[in-house]
Amino acid sequence: KISDTIDIFYSGNPTIHVGGTKTLKVNIPDIVDWSIESEIGATIIPNGNTARVKCPNNNSFVDKTITIKATVGNSVGECILTVTGGL
């Protein structure tokens, strides 16, 4: 088996508010390599097996997506968050 899939967990729906943050978690005790792919300048703050994603506060980013990947060895997980309007 070349790779396993890592499950990424979060509360609620796979969305993030404009200007908001969302915490993601994997249930793996190993060192997790978090990465983010975003055309809107979203940032990620990794902290072990959790990571906090922050979305810029710009309403033109509504309906854009942010892709977060968690990698441990040959295993990888992917989470796609869709940006929603502010609160």
mmCIF file of N, CA, C and O in Angstrom:
data_model
loop_
_atom_site.group_PDB
_atom_site.id
_atom_site.type_symbol
_atom_site.label_atom_id
_atom_site.label_comp_id
_atom_site.label_asym_id
_atom_site.label_seq_id
_atom_site.Cartn_x
_atom_site.Cartn_y
_atom_site.Cartn_z
ATOM 1 N N LYS A 1 0.854 -1.181 0.000
ATOM 2 C CA LYS A 1 0.000 0.000 0.000
ATOM 3 C C LYS A 1 0.892 1.235 0.000
ATOM 4 O O LYS A 1 1.732 1.394 0.883
ATOM 5 N N ILE A 2 0.683 2.091 -0.959
ATOM 6 C CA ILE A 2 1.553 3.263 -1.099
ATOM 7 C C ILE A 2 1.242 4.312 -0.032
ATOM 8 O O ILE A 2 2.118 4.840 0.610
ATOM 9 N N SER A 3 -0.045 4.602 0.164
ATOM 10 C CA SER A 3 -0.380 5.632 1.138
ATOM 11 C C SER A 3 -1.739 5.361 1.749
ATOM 12 O O SER A 3 -2.566 4.657 1.185
ATOM 13 N N ASP A 4 -1.933 5.907 2.914
ATOM 14 C CA ASP A 4 -3.213 5.851 3.598
ATOM 15 C C ASP A 4 -3.802 7.248 3.600
ATOM 16 O O ASP A 4 -3.085 8.239 3.467
ATOM 17 N N THR A 5 -5.100 7.297 3.795
ATOM 18 C CA THR A 5 -5.768 8.588 3.865
ATOM 19 C C THR A 5 -5.902 9.005 5.323
ATOM 20 O O THR A 5 -6.220 8.191 6.182
ATOM 21 N N ILE A 6 -5.630 10.258 5.592
ATOM 22 C CA ILE A 6 -5.782 10.818 6.935
ATOM 23 C C ILE A 6 -7.112 11.559 6.973
ATOM 24 O O ILE A 6 -7.419 12.358 6.079
ATOM 25 N N ASP A 7 -7.900 11.302 8.004
ATOM 26 C CA ASP A 7 -9.160 12.025 8.176
ATOM 27 C C ASP A 7 -8.889 13.323 8.920
ATOM 28 O O ASP A 7 -8.225 13.331 9.959
ATOM 29 N N ILE A 8 -9.425 14.415 8.373
ATOM 30 C CA ILE A 8 -9.305 15.729 9.006
ATOM 31 C C ILE A 8 -10.670 16.077 9.594
ATOM 32 O O ILE A 8 -11.681 16.019 8.887
ATOM 33 N N PHE A 9 -10.687 16.419 10.864
ATOM 34 C CA PHE A 9 -11.943 16.708 11.551
ATOM 35 C C PHE A 9 -12.082 18.198 11.849
ATOM 36 O O PHE A 9 -11.096 18.904 12.061
ATOM 37 N N TYR A 10 -13.335 18.667 11.912
ATOM 38 C CA TYR A 10 -13.644 20.064 12.227
ATOM 39 C C TYR A 10 -15.079 20.108 12.716
ATOM 40 O O TYR A 10 -15.843 19.154 12.521
ATOM 41 N N SER A 11 -15.450 21.197 13.351
ATOM 42 C CA SER A 11 -16.826 21.331 13.821
ATOM 43 C C SER A 11 -17.680 21.967 12.728
ATOM 44 O O SER A 11 -17.205 22.780 11.938
ATOM 45 N N GLY A 12 -18.946 21.562 12.682
ATOM 46 C CA GLY A 12 -19.882 22.163 11.737
ATOM 47 C C GLY A 12 -19.636 21.734 10.310
ATOM 48 O O GLY A 12 -19.194 20.629 10.031
ATOM 49 N N ASN A 13 -19.914 22.643 9.391
ATOM 50 C CA ASN A 13 -19.811 22.392 7.956
ATOM 51 C C ASN A 13 -18.408 22.706 7.438
ATOM 52 O O ASN A 13 -17.650 23.399 8.103
ATOM 53 N N PRO A 14 -18.072 22.220 6.225
ATOM 54 C CA PRO A 14 -16.748 22.522 5.645
ATOM 55 C C PRO A 14 -16.716 23.932 5.060
ATOM 56 O O PRO A 14 -16.510 24.141 3.876
ATOM 57 N N THR A 15 -16.971 24.903 5.932
ATOM 58 C CA THR A 15 -17.005 26.307 5.513
ATOM 59 C C THR A 15 -16.173 27.134 6.483
ATOM 60 O O THR A 15 -15.888 26.707 7.602
ATOM 61 N N ILE A 16 -15.804 28.334 6.031
ATOM 62 C CA ILE A 16 -15.109 29.291 6.889
ATOM 63 C C ILE A 16 -15.649 30.673 6.550
ATOM 64 O O ILE A 16 -15.863 30.989 5.378
ATOM 65 N N HIS A 17 -15.946 31.466 7.585
ATOM 66 C CA HIS A 17 -16.486 32.804 7.365
ATOM 67 C C HIS A 17 -15.388 33.763 6.906
ATOM 68 O O HIS A 17 -14.237 33.641 7.310
ATOM 69 N N VAL A 18 -15.767 34.735 6.095
ATOM 70 C CA VAL A 18 -14.867 35.823 5.727
ATOM 71 C C VAL A 18 -14.359 36.461 7.020
ATOM 72 O O VAL A 18 -15.139 36.775 7.916
ATOM 73 N N GLY A 19 -13.050 36.599 7.148
ATOM 74 C CA GLY A 19 -12.458 37.190 8.353
ATOM 75 C C GLY A 19 -12.428 36.255 9.551
ATOM 76 O O GLY A 19 -12.017 36.651 10.627
ATOM 77 N N GLY A 20 -12.850 35.014 9.360
ATOM 78 C CA GLY A 20 -12.944 34.083 10.487
ATOM 79 C C GLY A 20 -11.821 33.080 10.529
ATOM 80 O O GLY A 20 -10.916 33.071 9.691
ATOM 81 N N THR A 21 -11.888 32.205 11.539
ATOM 82 C CA THR A 21 -10.916 31.135 11.683
ATOM 83 C C THR A 21 -11.660 29.810 11.863
ATOM 84 O O THR A 21 -12.828 29.797 12.259
ATOM 85 N N LYS A 22 -10.980 28.735 11.560
ATOM 86 C CA LYS A 22 -11.528 27.396 11.774
ATOM 87 C C LYS A 22 -10.378 26.498 12.192
ATOM 88 O O LYS A 22 -9.302 26.560 11.620
ATOM 89 N N THR A 23 -10.641 25.680 13.215
ATOM 90 C CA THR A 23 -9.621 24.757 13.706
ATOM 91 C C THR A 23 -9.866 23.373 13.127
ATOM 92 O O THR A 23 -10.998 22.879 13.150
ATOM 93 N N LEU A 24 -8.819 22.792 12.575
ATOM 94 C CA LEU A 24 -8.859 21.448 12.012
ATOM 95 C C LEU A 24 -8.009 20.536 12.885
ATOM 96 O O LEU A 24 -7.050 20.987 13.511
ATOM 97 N N LYS A 25 -8.353 19.239 12.893
ATOM 98 C CA LYS A 25 -7.636 18.298 13.749
ATOM 99 C C LYS A 25 -7.541 16.948 13.064
ATOM 100 O O LYS A 25 -8.434 16.557 12.324
ATOM 101 N N VAL A 26 -6.428 16.269 13.298
ATOM 102 C CA VAL A 26 -6.299 14.875 12.890
ATOM 103 C C VAL A 26 -6.050 14.052 14.154
ATOM 104 O O VAL A 26 -5.417 14.523 15.094
ATOM 105 N N ASN A 27 -6.588 12.839 14.175
ATOM 106 C CA ASN A 27 -6.436 11.974 15.347
ATOM 107 C C ASN A 27 -5.216 11.082 15.199
ATOM 108 O O ASN A 27 -5.306 9.863 15.204
ATOM 109 N N ILE A 28 -4.067 11.718 15.035
ATOM 110 C CA ILE A 28 -2.801 11.013 14.867
ATOM 111 C C ILE A 28 -1.793 11.667 15.806
ATOM 112 O O ILE A 28 -1.648 12.892 15.796
ATOM 113 N N PRO A 29 -1.097 10.870 16.621
ATOM 114 C CA PRO A 29 -0.142 11.470 17.562
ATOM 115 C C PRO A 29 1.184 11.867 16.913
ATOM 116 O O PRO A 29 1.986 12.557 17.520
ATOM 117 N N ASP A 30 1.404 11.438 15.667
ATOM 118 C CA ASP A 30 2.673 11.726 15.003
ATOM 119 C C ASP A 30 2.772 13.196 14.602
ATOM 120 O O ASP A 30 1.812 13.947 14.676
ATOM 121 N N ILE A 31 3.956 13.570 14.146
ATOM 122 C CA ILE A 31 4.175 14.920 13.640
ATOM 123 C C ILE A 31 3.396 15.083 12.332
ATOM 124 O O ILE A 31 3.559 14.299 11.398
ATOM 125 N N VAL A 32 2.551 16.096 12.292
ATOM 126 C CA VAL A 32 1.734 16.349 11.101
ATOM 127 C C VAL A 32 2.315 17.544 10.358
ATOM 128 O O VAL A 32 2.609 18.580 10.949
ATOM 129 N N ASP A 33 2.482 17.385 9.054
ATOM 130 C CA ASP A 33 2.944 18.475 8.195
ATOM 131 C C ASP A 33 1.711 19.084 7.539
ATOM 132 O O ASP A 33 1.112 18.485 6.656
ATOM 133 N N TRP A 34 1.321 20.258 8.014
ATOM 134 C CA TRP A 34 0.140 20.940 7.486
ATOM 135 C C TRP A 34 0.554 21.847 6.334
ATOM 136 O O TRP A 34 1.588 22.499 6.379
ATOM 137 N N SER A 35 -0.285 21.919 5.307
ATOM 138 C CA SER A 35 -0.034 22.863 4.210
ATOM 139 C C SER A 35 -1.370 23.429 3.753
ATOM 140 O O SER A 35 -2.427 22.857 4.001
ATOM 141 N N ILE A 36 -1.302 24.565 3.085
ATOM 142 C CA ILE A 36 -2.515 25.242 2.641
ATOM 143 C C ILE A 36 -2.330 25.704 1.207
ATOM 144 O O ILE A 36 -1.235 26.129 0.814
ATOM 145 N N GLU A 37 -3.395 25.570 0.418
ATOM 146 C CA GLU A 37 -3.412 26.094 -0.943
ATOM 147 C C GLU A 37 -4.574 27.069 -1.014
ATOM 148 O O GLU A 37 -5.723 26.686 -0.803
ATOM 149 N N SER A 38 -4.257 28.324 -1.299
ATOM 150 C CA SER A 38 -5.288 29.351 -1.294
ATOM 151 C C SER A 38 -4.889 30.472 -2.235
ATOM 152 O O SER A 38 -3.779 30.981 -2.163
ATOM 153 N N GLU A 39 -5.821 30.863 -3.086
ATOM 154 C CA GLU A 39 -5.572 32.001 -3.983
ATOM 155 C C GLU A 39 -5.992 33.307 -3.334
ATOM 156 O O GLU A 39 -5.864 34.364 -3.935
ATOM 157 N N ILE A 40 -6.515 33.242 -2.101
ATOM 158 C CA ILE A 40 -7.047 34.449 -1.466
ATOM 159 C C ILE A 40 -6.208 34.896 -0.273
ATOM 160 O O ILE A 40 -6.605 35.782 0.468
ATOM 161 N N GLY A 41 -5.060 34.257 -0.075
ATOM 162 C CA GLY A 41 -4.173 34.689 1.004
ATOM 163 C C GLY A 41 -4.560 34.169 2.372
ATOM 164 O O GLY A 41 -4.178 34.747 3.385
ATOM 165 N N ALA A 42 -5.330 33.084 2.420
ATOM 166 C CA ALA A 42 -5.644 32.478 3.710
ATOM 167 C C ALA A 42 -4.353 31.932 4.321
ATOM 168 O O ALA A 42 -3.443 31.544 3.610
ATOM 169 N N THR A 43 -4.306 31.903 5.650
ATOM 170 C CA THR A 43 -3.103 31.450 6.338
ATOM 171 C C THR A 43 -3.442 30.281 7.259
ATOM 172 O O THR A 43 -4.607 30.070 7.603
ATOM 173 N N ILE A 44 -2.417 29.547 7.637
ATOM 174 C CA ILE A 44 -2.599 28.399 8.529
ATOM 175 C C ILE A 44 -1.565 28.487 9.637
ATOM 176 O O ILE A 44 -0.414 28.852 9.402
ATOM 177 N N ILE A 45 -2.015 28.190 10.863
ATOM 178 C CA ILE A 45 -1.116 28.167 12.019
ATOM 179 C C ILE A 45 -1.126 26.740 12.551
ATOM 180 O O ILE A 45 -2.081 26.323 13.215
ATOM 181 N N PRO A 46 -0.093 25.941 12.208
ATOM 182 C CA PRO A 46 -0.051 24.565 12.681
ATOM 183 C C PRO A 46 0.332 24.482 14.146
ATOM 184 O O PRO A 46 1.090 25.314 14.645
ATOM 185 N N ASN A 47 -0.224 23.491 14.832
ATOM 186 C CA ASN A 47 0.106 23.266 16.236
ATOM 187 C C ASN A 47 -0.035 21.771 16.514
ATOM 188 O O ASN A 47 -1.057 21.317 17.016
ATOM 189 N N GLY A 48 0.972 21.007 16.126
ATOM 190 C CA GLY A 48 0.917 19.555 16.339
ATOM 191 C C GLY A 48 -0.138 18.908 15.461
ATOM 192 O O GLY A 48 -0.120 19.074 14.247
ATOM 193 N N ASN A 49 -1.106 18.232 16.099
ATOM 194 C CA ASN A 49 -2.130 17.560 15.300
ATOM 195 C C ASN A 49 -3.357 18.435 15.063
ATOM 196 O O ASN A 49 -4.382 17.970 14.587
ATOM 197 N N THR A 50 -3.257 19.728 15.381
ATOM 198 C CA THR A 50 -4.307 20.675 15.035
ATOM 199 C C THR A 50 -3.708 21.810 14.206
ATOM 200 O O THR A 50 -2.492 22.040 14.220
ATOM 201 N N ALA A 51 -4.567 22.502 13.501
ATOM 202 C CA ALA A 51 -4.136 23.670 12.727
ATOM 203 C C ALA A 51 -5.292 24.649 12.672
ATOM 204 O O ALA A 51 -6.453 24.252 12.555
ATOM 205 N N ARG A 52 -4.970 25.931 12.761
ATOM 206 C CA ARG A 52 -6.001 26.960 12.675
ATOM 207 C C ARG A 52 -5.861 27.688 11.348
ATOM 208 O O ARG A 52 -4.788 28.190 11.007
ATOM 209 N N VAL A 53 -6.964 27.728 10.612
ATOM 210 C CA VAL A 53 -6.991 28.402 9.321
ATOM 211 C C VAL A 53 -7.644 29.764 9.512
ATOM 212 O O VAL A 53 -8.665 29.878 10.191
ATOM 213 N N LYS A 54 -7.039 30.799 8.930
ATOM 214 C CA LYS A 54 -7.610 32.146 9.003
ATOM 215 C C LYS A 54 -7.898 32.638 7.600
ATOM 216 O O LYS A 54 -7.054 32.559 6.715
ATOM 217 N N CYS A 55 -9.117 33.136 7.414
ATOM 218 C CA CYS A 55 -9.549 33.663 6.122
ATOM 219 C C CYS A 55 -9.486 35.188 6.146
ATOM 220 O O CYS A 55 -9.939 35.804 7.110
ATOM 221 N N PRO A 56 -8.938 35.805 5.102
ATOM 222 C CA PRO A 56 -8.913 37.272 5.049
ATOM 223 C C PRO A 56 -10.338 37.846 5.079
ATOM 224 O O PRO A 56 -11.282 37.202 4.642
ATOM 225 N N ASN A 57 -10.450 39.068 5.602
ATOM 226 C CA ASN A 57 -11.757 39.717 5.725
ATOM 227 C C ASN A 57 -12.049 40.515 4.453
ATOM 228 O O ASN A 57 -11.808 41.712 4.376
ATOM 229 N N ASN A 58 -12.541 39.829 3.426
ATOM 230 C CA ASN A 58 -12.825 40.472 2.144
ATOM 231 C C ASN A 58 -14.019 39.747 1.523
ATOM 232 O O ASN A 58 -13.925 38.577 1.170
ATOM 233 N N ASN A 59 -15.155 40.438 1.427
ATOM 234 C CA ASN A 59 -16.381 39.798 0.949
ATOM 235 C C ASN A 59 -16.294 39.304 -0.490
ATOM 236 O O ASN A 59 -17.112 38.488 -0.910
ATOM 237 N N SER A 60 -15.298 39.762 -1.250
ATOM 238 C CA SER A 60 -15.164 39.266 -2.629
ATOM 239 C C SER A 60 -14.664 37.822 -2.641
ATOM 240 O O SER A 60 -14.657 37.175 -3.684
ATOM 241 N N PHE A 61 -14.252 37.300 -1.472
ATOM 242 C CA PHE A 61 -13.755 35.925 -1.395
ATOM 243 C C PHE A 61 -14.864 34.909 -1.128
ATOM 244 O O PHE A 61 -14.598 33.712 -1.077
ATOM 245 N N VAL A 62 -16.113 35.364 -0.941
ATOM 246 C CA VAL A 62 -17.227 34.440 -0.699
ATOM 247 C C VAL A 62 -17.332 33.460 -1.862
ATOM 248 O O VAL A 62 -17.190 33.840 -3.033
ATOM 249 N N ASP A 63 -17.541 32.196 -1.545
ATOM 250 C CA ASP A 63 -17.640 31.070 -2.489
ATOM 251 C C ASP A 63 -16.290 30.601 -3.028
ATOM 252 O O ASP A 63 -16.243 29.651 -3.808
ATOM 253 N N LYS A 64 -15.193 31.239 -2.646
ATOM 254 C CA LYS A 64 -13.868 30.720 -3.003
ATOM 255 C C LYS A 64 -13.566 29.535 -2.093
ATOM 256 O O LYS A 64 -14.226 29.336 -1.077
ATOM 257 N N THR A 65 -12.554 28.756 -2.441
ATOM 258 C CA THR A 65 -12.213 27.610 -1.600
ATOM 259 C C THR A 65 -10.778 27.705 -1.096
ATOM 260 O O THR A 65 -9.930 28.362 -1.707
ATOM 261 N N ILE A 66 -10.557 27.037 0.034
ATOM 262 C CA ILE A 66 -9.240 26.934 0.657
ATOM 263 C C ILE A 66 -8.992 25.442 0.846
ATOM 264 O O ILE A 66 -9.825 24.737 1.424
ATOM 265 N N THR A 67 -7.865 24.950 0.352
ATOM 266 C CA THR A 67 -7.540 23.537 0.490
ATOM 267 C C THR A 67 -6.436 23.371 1.529
ATOM 268 O O THR A 67 -5.387 24.015 1.426
ATOM 269 N N ILE A 68 -6.698 22.532 2.526
ATOM 270 C CA ILE A 68 -5.731 22.260 3.571
ATOM 271 C C ILE A 68 -5.344 20.791 3.488
ATOM 272 O O ILE A 68 -6.213 19.932 3.305
ATOM 273 N N LYS A 69 -4.057 20.513 3.590
ATOM 274 C CA LYS A 69 -3.580 19.136 3.550
ATOM 275 C C LYS A 69 -2.811 18.832 4.825
ATOM 276 O O LYS A 69 -2.076 19.682 5.331
ATOM 277 N N ALA A 70 -3.002 17.604 5.309
ATOM 278 C CA ALA A 70 -2.252 17.102 6.459
ATOM 279 C C ALA A 70 -1.481 15.883 5.986
ATOM 280 O O ALA A 70 -2.070 14.954 5.434
ATOM 281 N N THR A 71 -0.164 15.897 6.176
ATOM 282 C CA THR A 71 0.679 14.798 5.713
ATOM 283 C C THR A 71 1.457 14.204 6.884
ATOM 284 O O THR A 71 2.037 14.945 7.684
ATOM 285 N N VAL A 72 1.440 12.886 6.970
ATOM 286 C CA VAL A 72 2.245 12.158 7.942
ATOM 287 C C VAL A 72 2.887 11.008 7.181
ATOM 288 O O VAL A 72 2.196 10.088 6.754
ATOM 289 N N GLY A 73 4.197 11.099 6.960
ATOM 290 C CA GLY A 73 4.872 10.068 6.180
ATOM 291 C C GLY A 73 4.284 9.993 4.773
ATOM 292 O O GLY A 73 4.229 10.995 4.071
ATOM 293 N N ASN A 74 3.819 8.802 4.375
ATOM 294 C CA ASN A 74 3.211 8.631 3.052
ATOM 295 C C ASN A 74 1.700 8.813 3.069
ATOM 296 O O ASN A 74 1.036 8.589 2.063
ATOM 297 N N SER A 75 1.157 9.176 4.215
ATOM 298 C CA SER A 75 -0.290 9.351 4.337
ATOM 299 C C SER A 75 -0.635 10.823 4.213
ATOM 300 O O SER A 75 0.079 11.684 4.711
ATOM 301 N N VAL A 76 -1.751 11.090 3.540
ATOM 302 C CA VAL A 76 -2.169 12.473 3.357
ATOM 303 C C VAL A 76 -3.685 12.586 3.475
ATOM 304 O O VAL A 76 -4.422 11.674 3.106
ATOM 305 N N GLY A 77 -4.110 13.690 4.040
ATOM 306 C CA GLY A 77 -5.525 13.999 4.115
ATOM 307 C C GLY A 77 -5.748 15.367 3.533
ATOM 308 O O GLY A 77 -4.858 16.223 3.548
ATOM 309 N N GLU A 78 -6.932 15.589 2.990
ATOM 310 C CA GLU A 78 -7.232 16.878 2.368
ATOM 311 C C GLU A 78 -8.597 17.349 2.827
ATOM 312 O O GLU A 78 -9.519 16.548 2.986
ATOM 313 N N CYS A 79 -8.703 18.633 3.067
ATOM 314 C CA CYS A 79 -9.961 19.252 3.484
ATOM 315 C C CYS A 79 -10.146 20.506 2.641
ATOM 316 O O CYS A 79 -9.233 21.322 2.533
ATOM 317 N N ILE A 80 -11.309 20.639 2.027
ATOM 318 C CA ILE A 80 -11.607 21.833 1.232
ATOM 319 C C ILE A 80 -12.682 22.628 1.947
ATOM 320 O O ILE A 80 -13.778 22.137 2.202
ATOM 321 N N LEU A 81 -12.330 23.865 2.328
ATOM 322 C CA LEU A 81 -13.270 24.766 2.985
ATOM 323 C C LEU A 81 -13.781 25.785 1.989
ATOM 324 O O LEU A 81 -13.011 26.327 1.200
ATOM 325 N N THR A 82 -15.085 26.058 2.035
ATOM 326 C CA THR A 82 -15.683 27.085 1.181
ATOM 327 C C THR A 82 -15.920 28.331 2.021
ATOM 328 O O THR A 82 -16.449 28.242 3.141
ATOM 329 N N VAL A 83 -15.545 29.489 1.493
ATOM 330 C CA VAL A 83 -15.699 30.751 2.201
ATOM 331 C C VAL A 83 -17.154 31.196 2.138
ATOM 332 O O VAL A 83 -17.782 31.189 1.079
ATOM 333 N N THR A 84 -17.698 31.572 3.307
ATOM 334 C CA THR A 84 -19.068 32.078 3.385
ATOM 335 C C THR A 84 -19.042 33.515 3.885
ATOM 336 O O THR A 84 -18.035 33.992 4.392
ATOM 337 N N GLY A 85 -20.166 34.187 3.770
ATOM 338 C CA GLY A 85 -20.272 35.584 4.196
ATOM 339 C C GLY A 85 -20.064 35.733 5.685
ATOM 340 O O GLY A 85 -20.133 34.777 6.454
ATOM 341 N N GLY A 86 -19.823 36.954 6.099
ATOM 342 C CA GLY A 86 -19.556 37.239 7.499
ATOM 343 C C GLY A 86 -20.777 37.007 8.368
ATOM 344 O O GLY A 86 -21.880 36.792 7.878
ATOM 345 N N LEU A 87 -20.578 37.052 9.675
ATOM 346 C CA LEU A 87 -21.666 36.813 10.626
ATOM 347 C C LEU A 87 -22.632 37.963 10.660
ATOM 348 O O LEU A 87 -22.278 39.097 10.483
#
